[in-house]
Amino acid sequence: MSQEKKVEESTSALDLYIHPLIIINISDHYTRKKYQLKQGSVMNDSSMDSKVLGILFGTQEGRKVEVRTSFEMIFSVEKSGHINIDHTYLQEKVEQYKQVYKNYDVLGWYATGTEIRPEYTQIQEEVMRYNESPLVLLCGTNFGVNQKELPLYVYESNINNTDKSMNWASLNFKIETEESERIVVDQVNRMDKRDGSTSSLIPQFNTLSNAIQMLTQRVEILIKYLELVKQGVIEPDHKKLREISSLSHRLPAVDSDKFLNDYVNDMNEALMITYLSTMTKGTAQLNNVVDKYSSMYSSKRRGMF
């Protein structure tokens, strides 16, 4: 296992803000890699092969630094521990992002984990091609039961003039959100964790089906009892027969024309109400999408100009 680097408290005067999109991107990146490598099992966080790396993109105005978005970094690990970063892909992604977000720059890079590793010195030096003093954002993947704070840690580096070694210092930060980001986060929180092919009405139908099956079983028991009494196998119990007769008279006749007409009318009315409610719900959702798109598009245009 690699030994963690010693970290000091930073004396930097930077006002650092991290937007929620970064956390969502890292979570999505880690989840995809976890299932690709281990088919859903817990990965060994001590191995560099299990890490996910990416580039932090955002704006810097004076001492105010805002990390707004991110994208993945393609890399491979040699047996010697050397990390090979695909700079061709990295440069293409940076140029593509610059075309859309002209005032955005590379601010640093991210990785999963909670501790600075010796391998991070090499990554830091390579990311310095795009930023002279890149930030490092670490995102923990193991959550404690009583943990209340986000497992996010931000570091900056500086070179020791004596032995030319790289020292690390932790930075304080704040979570900053805009209107469009609050919409995205709200949608993520409201996402149904069930399989998309499963309707929310299934539990209600299952309960109704179980009740009908239970009623059918009870009726079959009564029918079997009456058949055995008729055959003379069982002595008739007049009290039970009167109870069965009273119960059967409570059940409505379902084979008449009036019942069929009433049933068809009720079913048509129920279907009409269902169609109307579906159309109303769809119209409301479409209206929400238009409002959210307008909000995000206007925010995007403000970032371009």
mmCIF file of C-alpha atoms in Angstrom:
data_model
loop_
_atom_site.group_PDB
_atom_site.id
_atom_site.type_symbol
_atom_site.label_atom_id
_atom_site.label_comp_id
_atom_site.label_asym_id
_atom_site.label_seq_id
_atom_site.Cartn_x
_atom_site.Cartn_y
_atom_site.Cartn_z
ATOM 1 C CA MET A 1 0.000 0.000 0.000
ATOM 2 C CA SER A 2 1.221 3.464 -0.875
ATOM 3 C CA GLN A 3 2.044 5.790 1.966
ATOM 4 C CA GLU A 4 -0.023 8.996 2.215
ATOM 5 C CA LYS A 5 1.659 12.360 1.942
ATOM 6 C CA LYS A 6 1.771 14.770 4.858
ATOM 7 C CA VAL A 7 -0.669 17.663 4.493
ATOM 8 C CA GLU A 8 -0.474 21.080 6.124
ATOM 9 C CA GLU A 9 -2.968 23.894 6.631
ATOM 10 C CA SER A 10 -3.003 26.337 3.726
ATOM 11 C CA THR A 11 -2.355 30.039 4.225
ATOM 12 C CA SER A 12 -3.879 30.911 0.859
ATOM 13 C CA ALA A 13 -6.421 33.749 0.686
ATOM 14 C CA LEU A 14 -8.460 32.124 -2.092
ATOM 15 C CA ASP A 15 -12.238 32.220 -1.917
ATOM 16 C CA LEU A 16 -13.034 28.778 -3.265
ATOM 17 C CA TYR A 17 -16.535 27.746 -4.363
ATOM 18 C CA ILE A 18 -17.537 24.300 -5.605
ATOM 19 C CA HIS A 19 -20.724 23.787 -7.594
ATOM 20 C CA PRO A 20 -22.935 20.684 -7.130
ATOM 21 C CA LEU A 21 -22.418 19.559 -10.724
ATOM 22 C CA ILE A 22 -18.862 18.525 -9.782
ATOM 23 C CA ILE A 23 -20.131 16.179 -7.065
ATOM 24 C CA ILE A 24 -22.720 14.668 -9.414
ATOM 25 C CA ASN A 25 -20.102 14.141 -12.157
ATOM 26 C CA ILE A 26 -17.628 12.446 -9.803
ATOM 27 C CA SER A 27 -20.347 10.227 -8.348
ATOM 28 C CA ASP A 28 -21.499 9.191 -11.813
ATOM 29 C CA HIS A 29 -17.901 8.596 -12.973
ATOM 30 C CA TYR A 30 -17.089 6.429 -9.938
ATOM 31 C CA THR A 31 -20.329 4.435 -10.157
ATOM 32 C CA ARG A 32 -19.771 3.595 -13.829
ATOM 33 C CA LYS A 33 -16.190 2.495 -13.249
ATOM 34 C CA LYS A 34 -17.164 0.433 -10.208
ATOM 35 C CA TYR A 35 -19.678 -1.569 -12.208
ATOM 36 C CA GLN A 36 -17.373 -1.880 -15.213
ATOM 37 C CA LEU A 37 -14.492 -3.314 -13.177
ATOM 38 C CA LYS A 38 -16.145 -5.287 -10.408
ATOM 39 C CA GLN A 39 -19.725 -5.771 -11.607
ATOM 40 C CA GLY A 40 -21.098 -3.940 -8.614
ATOM 41 C CA SER A 41 -18.755 -5.178 -5.871
ATOM 42 C CA VAL A 42 -16.793 -2.765 -3.684
ATOM 43 C CA MET A 43 -13.528 -1.733 -5.266
ATOM 44 C CA ASN A 44 -10.191 -1.677 -3.472
ATOM 45 C CA ASP A 45 -9.738 2.014 -2.814
ATOM 46 C CA SER A 46 -5.996 1.557 -2.170
ATOM 47 C CA SER A 47 -5.297 0.702 -5.824
ATOM 48 C CA MET A 48 -4.739 3.421 -8.413
ATOM 49 C CA ASP A 49 -6.575 1.260 -10.966
ATOM 50 C CA SER A 50 -9.735 1.702 -8.885
ATOM 51 C CA LYS A 51 -9.445 5.496 -8.836
ATOM 52 C CA VAL A 52 -11.271 7.837 -11.169
ATOM 53 C CA LEU A 53 -9.489 10.975 -12.329
ATOM 54 C CA GLY A 54 -10.832 14.055 -14.061
ATOM 55 C CA ILE A 55 -10.240 17.706 -14.830
ATOM 56 C CA LEU A 56 -11.846 20.592 -12.950
ATOM 57 C CA PHE A 57 -13.127 23.430 -15.085
ATOM 58 C CA GLY A 58 -14.334 26.841 -13.959
ATOM 59 C CA THR A 59 -13.576 30.523 -13.550
ATOM 60 C CA GLN A 60 -11.131 32.588 -11.553
ATOM 61 C CA GLU A 61 -11.495 36.308 -10.939
ATOM 62 C CA GLY A 62 -8.831 37.598 -8.611
ATOM 63 C CA ARG A 63 -9.002 35.582 -5.406
ATOM 64 C CA LYS A 64 -12.440 34.138 -6.198
ATOM 65 C CA VAL A 65 -12.268 30.661 -7.721
ATOM 66 C CA GLU A 66 -15.412 28.808 -8.815
ATOM 67 C CA VAL A 67 -15.177 25.155 -9.853
ATOM 68 C CA ARG A 68 -18.217 24.804 -12.092
ATOM 69 C CA THR A 69 -17.909 21.611 -14.133
ATOM 70 C CA SER A 70 -15.588 18.707 -14.876
ATOM 71 C CA PHE A 71 -14.786 15.953 -17.354
ATOM 72 C CA GLU A 72 -13.096 12.586 -17.134
ATOM 73 C CA MET A 73 -9.389 11.915 -17.564
ATOM 74 C CA ILE A 74 -8.196 8.821 -19.450
ATOM 75 C CA PHE A 75 -5.181 7.169 -17.850
ATOM 76 C CA SER A 76 -3.434 3.842 -17.366
ATOM 77 C CA VAL A 77 -1.143 2.551 -14.613
ATOM 78 C CA GLU A 78 2.082 0.675 -15.401
ATOM 79 C CA LYS A 79 3.456 -2.122 -13.221
ATOM 80 C CA SER A 80 6.101 0.275 -11.949
ATOM 81 C CA GLY A 81 3.353 2.574 -10.700
ATOM 82 C CA HIS A 82 3.898 5.254 -13.364
ATOM 83 C CA ILE A 83 0.659 6.858 -14.540
ATOM 84 C CA ASN A 84 0.185 7.489 -18.255
ATOM 85 C CA ILE A 85 -2.296 10.266 -18.993
ATOM 86 C CA ASP A 86 -3.803 10.611 -22.466
ATOM 87 C CA HIS A 87 -2.879 14.241 -23.116
ATOM 88 C CA THR A 88 -4.183 14.124 -26.692
ATOM 89 C CA TYR A 89 -7.682 13.387 -25.428
ATOM 90 C CA LEU A 90 -7.219 15.871 -22.607
ATOM 91 C CA GLN A 91 -6.199 18.686 -24.941
ATOM 92 C CA GLU A 92 -9.135 17.995 -27.264
ATOM 93 C CA LYS A 93 -11.596 18.107 -24.370
ATOM 94 C CA VAL A 94 -10.128 21.361 -23.069
ATOM 95 C CA GLU A 95 -10.453 22.958 -26.526
ATOM 96 C CA GLN A 96 -14.043 21.733 -26.864
ATOM 97 C CA TYR A 97 -14.997 23.140 -23.478
ATOM 98 C CA LYS A 98 -13.292 26.448 -24.298
ATOM 99 C CA GLN A 99 -15.441 26.773 -27.406
ATOM 100 C CA VAL A 100 -18.616 26.606 -25.316
ATOM 101 C CA TYR A 101 -17.364 28.249 -22.109
ATOM 102 C CA LYS A 102 -14.954 30.889 -23.324
ATOM 103 C CA ASN A 103 -14.283 32.305 -19.865
ATOM 104 C CA TYR A 104 -13.628 28.890 -18.286
ATOM 105 C CA ASP A 105 -10.141 27.556 -17.570
ATOM 106 C CA VAL A 106 -8.583 24.394 -16.204
ATOM 107 C CA LEU A 107 -8.475 24.863 -12.430
ATOM 108 C CA GLY A 108 -7.128 21.470 -11.379
ATOM 109 C CA TRP A 109 -8.124 17.827 -11.230
ATOM 110 C CA TYR A 110 -10.106 15.423 -9.071
ATOM 111 C CA ALA A 111 -9.723 11.889 -7.753
ATOM 112 C CA THR A 112 -11.616 9.535 -5.472
ATOM 113 C CA GLY A 113 -10.263 8.955 -1.993
ATOM 114 C CA THR A 114 -9.544 10.998 1.109
ATOM 115 C CA GLU A 115 -5.731 11.080 1.341
ATOM 116 C CA ILE A 116 -2.939 12.538 -0.788
ATOM 117 C CA ARG A 117 -0.951 9.682 -2.331
ATOM 118 C CA PRO A 118 2.677 9.785 -3.601
ATOM 119 C CA GLU A 119 1.412 9.124 -7.162
ATOM 120 C CA TYR A 120 -0.464 12.411 -7.076
ATOM 121 C CA THR A 121 2.804 14.327 -7.357
ATOM 122 C CA GLN A 122 3.276 13.045 -10.904
ATOM 123 C CA ILE A 123 -0.339 13.834 -11.838
ATOM 124 C CA GLN A 124 -0.011 17.317 -10.374
ATOM 125 C CA GLU A 125 3.120 17.980 -12.429
ATOM 126 C CA GLU A 126 1.426 16.842 -15.640
ATOM 127 C CA VAL A 127 -1.700 18.935 -15.023
ATOM 128 C CA MET A 128 0.599 21.941 -14.563
ATOM 129 C CA ARG A 129 0.758 22.031 -18.368
ATOM 130 C CA TYR A 130 -2.734 23.553 -18.279
ATOM 131 C CA ASN A 131 -2.517 25.518 -15.019
ATOM 132 C CA GLU A 132 0.552 26.690 -13.144
ATOM 133 C CA SER A 133 -1.003 25.977 -9.758
ATOM 134 C CA PRO A 134 -3.765 23.362 -10.144
ATOM 135 C CA LEU A 135 -6.106 22.454 -7.316
ATOM 136 C CA VAL A 136 -6.737 18.872 -6.242
ATOM 137 C CA LEU A 137 -10.255 17.801 -5.228
ATOM 138 C CA LEU A 138 -10.604 14.477 -3.428
ATOM 139 C CA CYS A 139 -14.015 12.865 -3.032
ATOM 140 C CA GLY A 140 -14.437 10.069 -0.488
ATOM 141 C CA THR A 141 -16.462 7.006 -1.457
ATOM 142 C CA ASN A 142 -16.951 5.407 1.971
ATOM 143 C CA PHE A 143 -19.599 7.034 4.139
ATOM 144 C CA GLY A 144 -19.969 6.584 7.870
ATOM 145 C CA VAL A 145 -23.344 5.998 9.490
ATOM 146 C CA ASN A 146 -23.207 9.233 11.469
ATOM 147 C CA GLN A 147 -21.393 11.295 8.837
ATOM 148 C CA LYS A 148 -23.029 14.680 8.310
ATOM 149 C CA GLU A 149 -20.504 16.519 6.104
ATOM 150 C CA LEU A 150 -19.641 15.860 2.485
ATOM 151 C CA PRO A 151 -16.408 13.831 2.092
ATOM 152 C CA LEU A 152 -14.787 16.514 -0.058
ATOM 153 C CA TYR A 153 -11.216 17.722 0.405
ATOM 154 C CA VAL A 154 -9.378 20.366 -1.603
ATOM 155 C CA TYR A 155 -5.601 20.779 -1.685
ATOM 156 C CA GLU A 156 -3.017 22.992 -3.299
ATOM 157 C CA SER A 157 0.669 22.257 -3.816
ATOM 158 C CA ASN A 158 3.896 24.191 -3.564
ATOM 159 C CA ILE A 159 7.496 23.305 -4.334
ATOM 160 C CA ASN A 160 10.041 23.215 -1.520
ATOM 161 C CA ASN A 161 13.033 25.284 -2.685
ATOM 162 C CA THR A 162 15.421 23.276 -0.538
ATOM 163 C CA ASP A 163 14.915 19.748 -1.834
ATOM 164 C CA LYS A 164 12.493 20.496 -4.733
ATOM 165 C CA SER A 165 9.875 18.241 -3.150
ATOM 166 C CA MET A 166 6.146 18.899 -3.450
ATOM 167 C CA ASN A 167 4.229 19.871 -0.315
ATOM 168 C CA TRP A 168 0.459 19.797 0.051
ATOM 169 C CA ALA A 169 -1.852 22.133 1.951
ATOM 170 C CA SER A 170 -5.591 21.826 2.515
ATOM 171 C CA LEU A 171 -7.979 24.572 1.435
ATOM 172 C CA ASN A 172 -11.330 25.671 2.807
ATOM 173 C CA PHE A 173 -14.248 25.866 0.383
ATOM 174 C CA LYS A 174 -17.959 26.531 0.141
ATOM 175 C CA ILE A 175 -20.718 24.876 -1.888
ATOM 176 C CA GLU A 176 -22.211 27.386 -4.331
ATOM 177 C CA THR A 177 -25.387 26.810 -6.376
ATOM 178 C CA GLU A 178 -27.204 28.698 -9.091
ATOM 179 C CA GLU A 179 -30.841 28.461 -10.132
ATOM 180 C CA SER A 180 -30.211 26.021 -12.986
ATOM 181 C CA GLU A 181 -28.095 23.809 -10.717
ATOM 182 C CA ARG A 182 -30.761 23.765 -8.031
ATOM 183 C CA ILE A 183 -33.177 22.475 -10.663
ATOM 184 C CA VAL A 184 -30.820 19.632 -11.596
ATOM 185 C CA VAL A 185 -30.119 18.680 -7.982
ATOM 186 C CA ASP A 186 -33.837 18.739 -7.210
ATOM 187 C CA GLN A 187 -34.535 16.419 -10.148
ATOM 188 C CA VAL A 188 -31.784 14.021 -9.027
ATOM 189 C CA ASN A 189 -33.238 13.895 -5.507
ATOM 190 C CA ARG A 190 -36.700 13.162 -6.873
ATOM 191 C CA MET A 191 -35.593 10.367 -9.198
ATOM 192 C CA ASP A 192 -37.375 7.083 -8.505
ATOM 193 C CA LYS A 193 -34.904 4.388 -7.430
ATOM 194 C CA ARG A 194 -37.099 1.627 -8.791
ATOM 195 C CA ASP A 195 -36.622 0.103 -12.227
ATOM 196 C CA GLY A 196 -38.034 2.464 -14.832
ATOM 197 C CA SER A 197 -40.181 -0.389 -16.272
ATOM 198 C CA THR A 198 -42.047 -0.795 -12.969
ATOM 199 C CA SER A 199 -45.153 1.301 -12.363
ATOM 200 C CA SER A 200 -45.938 2.818 -8.986
ATOM 201 C CA LEU A 201 -49.396 1.184 -9.254
ATOM 202 C CA ILE A 202 -47.934 -2.338 -9.142
ATOM 203 C CA PRO A 203 -48.015 -2.564 -5.306
ATOM 204 C CA GLN A 204 -51.712 -1.571 -5.288
ATOM 205 C CA PHE A 205 -52.536 -4.142 -7.967
ATOM 206 C CA ASN A 206 -50.618 -6.820 -6.067
ATOM 207 C CA THR A 207 -52.626 -6.087 -2.905
ATOM 208 C CA LEU A 208 -55.903 -6.241 -4.835
ATOM 209 C CA SER A 209 -54.856 -9.464 -6.592
ATOM 210 C CA ASN A 210 -53.929 -11.122 -3.294
ATOM 211 C CA ALA A 211 -57.297 -10.145 -1.815
ATOM 212 C CA ILE A 212 -59.171 -11.625 -4.800
ATOM 213 C CA GLN A 213 -57.151 -14.841 -4.605
ATOM 214 C CA MET A 214 -57.931 -15.164 -0.906
ATOM 215 C CA LEU A 215 -61.659 -14.595 -1.563
ATOM 216 C CA THR A 216 -61.607 -17.192 -4.353
ATOM 217 C CA GLN A 217 -59.999 -19.760 -2.044
ATOM 218 C CA ARG A 218 -62.623 -19.172 0.631
ATOM 219 C CA VAL A 219 -65.460 -19.515 -1.906
ATOM 220 C CA GLU A 220 -63.968 -22.747 -3.249
ATOM 221 C CA ILE A 221 -63.919 -24.145 0.305
ATOM 222 C CA LEU A 222 -67.626 -23.339 0.713
ATOM 223 C CA ILE A 223 -68.455 -24.907 -2.667
ATOM 224 C CA LYS A 224 -66.544 -28.044 -1.789
ATOM 225 C CA TYR A 225 -68.373 -28.247 1.560
ATOM 226 C CA LEU A 226 -71.777 -27.937 -0.156
ATOM 227 C CA GLU A 227 -70.846 -30.622 -2.694
ATOM 228 C CA LEU A 228 -69.809 -33.024 0.087
ATOM 229 C CA VAL A 229 -73.070 -32.324 1.955
ATOM 230 C CA LYS A 230 -75.076 -32.950 -1.228
ATOM 231 C CA GLN A 231 -73.233 -36.239 -1.789
ATOM 232 C CA GLY A 232 -73.977 -37.333 1.774
ATOM 233 C CA VAL A 233 -70.321 -37.521 2.736
ATOM 234 C CA ILE A 234 -70.770 -34.924 5.471
ATOM 235 C CA GLU A 235 -73.737 -34.526 7.775
ATOM 236 C CA PRO A 236 -75.526 -31.217 7.066
ATOM 237 C CA ASP A 237 -75.058 -28.481 9.623
ATOM 238 C CA HIS A 238 -78.155 -26.309 9.263
ATOM 239 C CA LYS A 239 -76.559 -23.372 11.073
ATOM 240 C CA LYS A 240 -73.643 -23.322 8.621
ATOM 241 C CA LEU A 241 -75.995 -23.765 5.662
ATOM 242 C CA ARG A 242 -78.053 -20.748 6.776
ATOM 243 C CA GLU A 243 -74.855 -18.664 7.097
ATOM 244 C CA ILE A 244 -73.738 -19.731 3.604
ATOM 245 C CA SER A 245 -77.175 -18.900 2.205
ATOM 246 C CA SER A 246 -77.142 -15.468 3.869
ATOM 247 C CA LEU A 247 -73.651 -14.783 2.508
ATOM 248 C CA SER A 248 -74.571 -15.819 -1.035
ATOM 249 C CA HIS A 249 -77.601 -13.507 -1.027
ATOM 250 C CA ARG A 250 -75.354 -10.580 -0.151
ATOM 251 C CA LEU A 251 -73.402 -11.021 -3.367
ATOM 252 C CA PRO A 252 -74.872 -9.050 -6.286
ATOM 253 C CA ALA A 253 -75.925 -10.850 -9.446
ATOM 254 C CA VAL A 254 -73.253 -10.262 -12.065
ATOM 255 C CA ASP A 255 -74.798 -12.030 -15.043
ATOM 256 C CA SER A 256 -77.607 -9.600 -15.848
ATOM 257 C CA ASP A 257 -77.731 -7.148 -18.764
ATOM 258 C CA LYS A 258 -78.137 -4.222 -16.371
ATOM 259 C CA PHE A 259 -74.955 -5.144 -14.549
ATOM 260 C CA LEU A 260 -73.051 -5.439 -17.851
ATOM 261 C CA ASN A 261 -74.243 -2.003 -19.033
ATOM 262 C CA ASP A 262 -73.437 -0.375 -15.715
ATOM 263 C CA TYR A 263 -70.025 -2.028 -15.685
ATOM 264 C CA VAL A 264 -69.187 -0.842 -19.221
ATOM 265 C CA ASN A 265 -70.304 2.716 -18.419
ATOM 266 C CA ASP A 266 -68.238 2.824 -15.221
ATOM 267 C CA MET A 267 -65.208 1.445 -17.024
ATOM 268 C CA ASN A 268 -65.506 4.023 -19.815
ATOM 269 C CA GLU A 269 -65.807 6.851 -17.308
ATOM 270 C CA ALA A 270 -62.786 5.571 -15.378
ATOM 271 C CA LEU A 271 -60.732 5.333 -18.585
ATOM 272 C CA MET A 272 -61.765 8.853 -19.592
ATOM 273 C CA ILE A 273 -60.689 10.226 -16.205
ATOM 274 C CA THR A 274 -57.394 8.351 -16.517
ATOM 275 C CA TYR A 275 -56.743 9.796 -19.978
ATOM 276 C CA LEU A 276 -57.567 13.308 -18.813
ATOM 277 C CA SER A 277 -55.300 13.032 -15.765
ATOM 278 C CA THR A 278 -52.478 11.651 -17.939
ATOM 279 C CA MET A 279 -52.836 14.533 -20.399
ATOM 280 C CA THR A 280 -52.894 17.044 -17.544
ATOM 281 C CA LYS A 281 -49.810 15.533 -15.939
ATOM 282 C CA GLY A 282 -47.981 15.427 -19.285
ATOM 283 C CA THR A 283 -48.820 19.067 -19.975
ATOM 284 C CA ALA A 284 -47.557 20.083 -16.523
ATOM 285 C CA GLN A 285 -44.299 18.155 -17.022
ATOM 286 C CA LEU A 286 -43.802 19.710 -20.456
ATOM 287 C CA ASN A 287 -44.333 23.148 -18.947
ATOM 288 C CA ASN A 288 -41.706 22.399 -16.267
ATOM 289 C CA VAL A 289 -39.226 21.244 -18.923
ATOM 290 C CA VAL A 290 -39.742 24.447 -20.922
ATOM 291 C CA ASP A 291 -39.233 26.589 -17.808
ATOM 292 C CA LYS A 292 -36.081 24.697 -16.816
ATOM 293 C CA TYR A 293 -34.667 24.850 -20.348
ATOM 294 C CA SER A 294 -35.295 28.586 -20.484
ATOM 295 C CA SER A 295 -33.561 29.068 -17.129
ATOM 296 C CA MET A 296 -30.536 26.960 -18.096
ATOM 297 C CA TYR A 297 -30.283 28.494 -21.595
ATOM 298 C CA SER A 298 -30.384 32.041 -20.234
ATOM 299 C CA SER A 299 -27.699 31.119 -17.662
ATOM 300 C CA LYS A 300 -25.584 29.575 -20.410
ATOM 301 C CA ARG A 301 -25.865 32.729 -22.554
ATOM 302 C CA ARG A 302 -24.799 34.893 -19.613
ATOM 303 C CA GLY A 303 -21.693 32.711 -19.232
ATOM 304 C CA MET A 304 -20.790 33.141 -22.923
ATOM 305 C CA PHE A 305 -20.987 36.942 -22.956
#
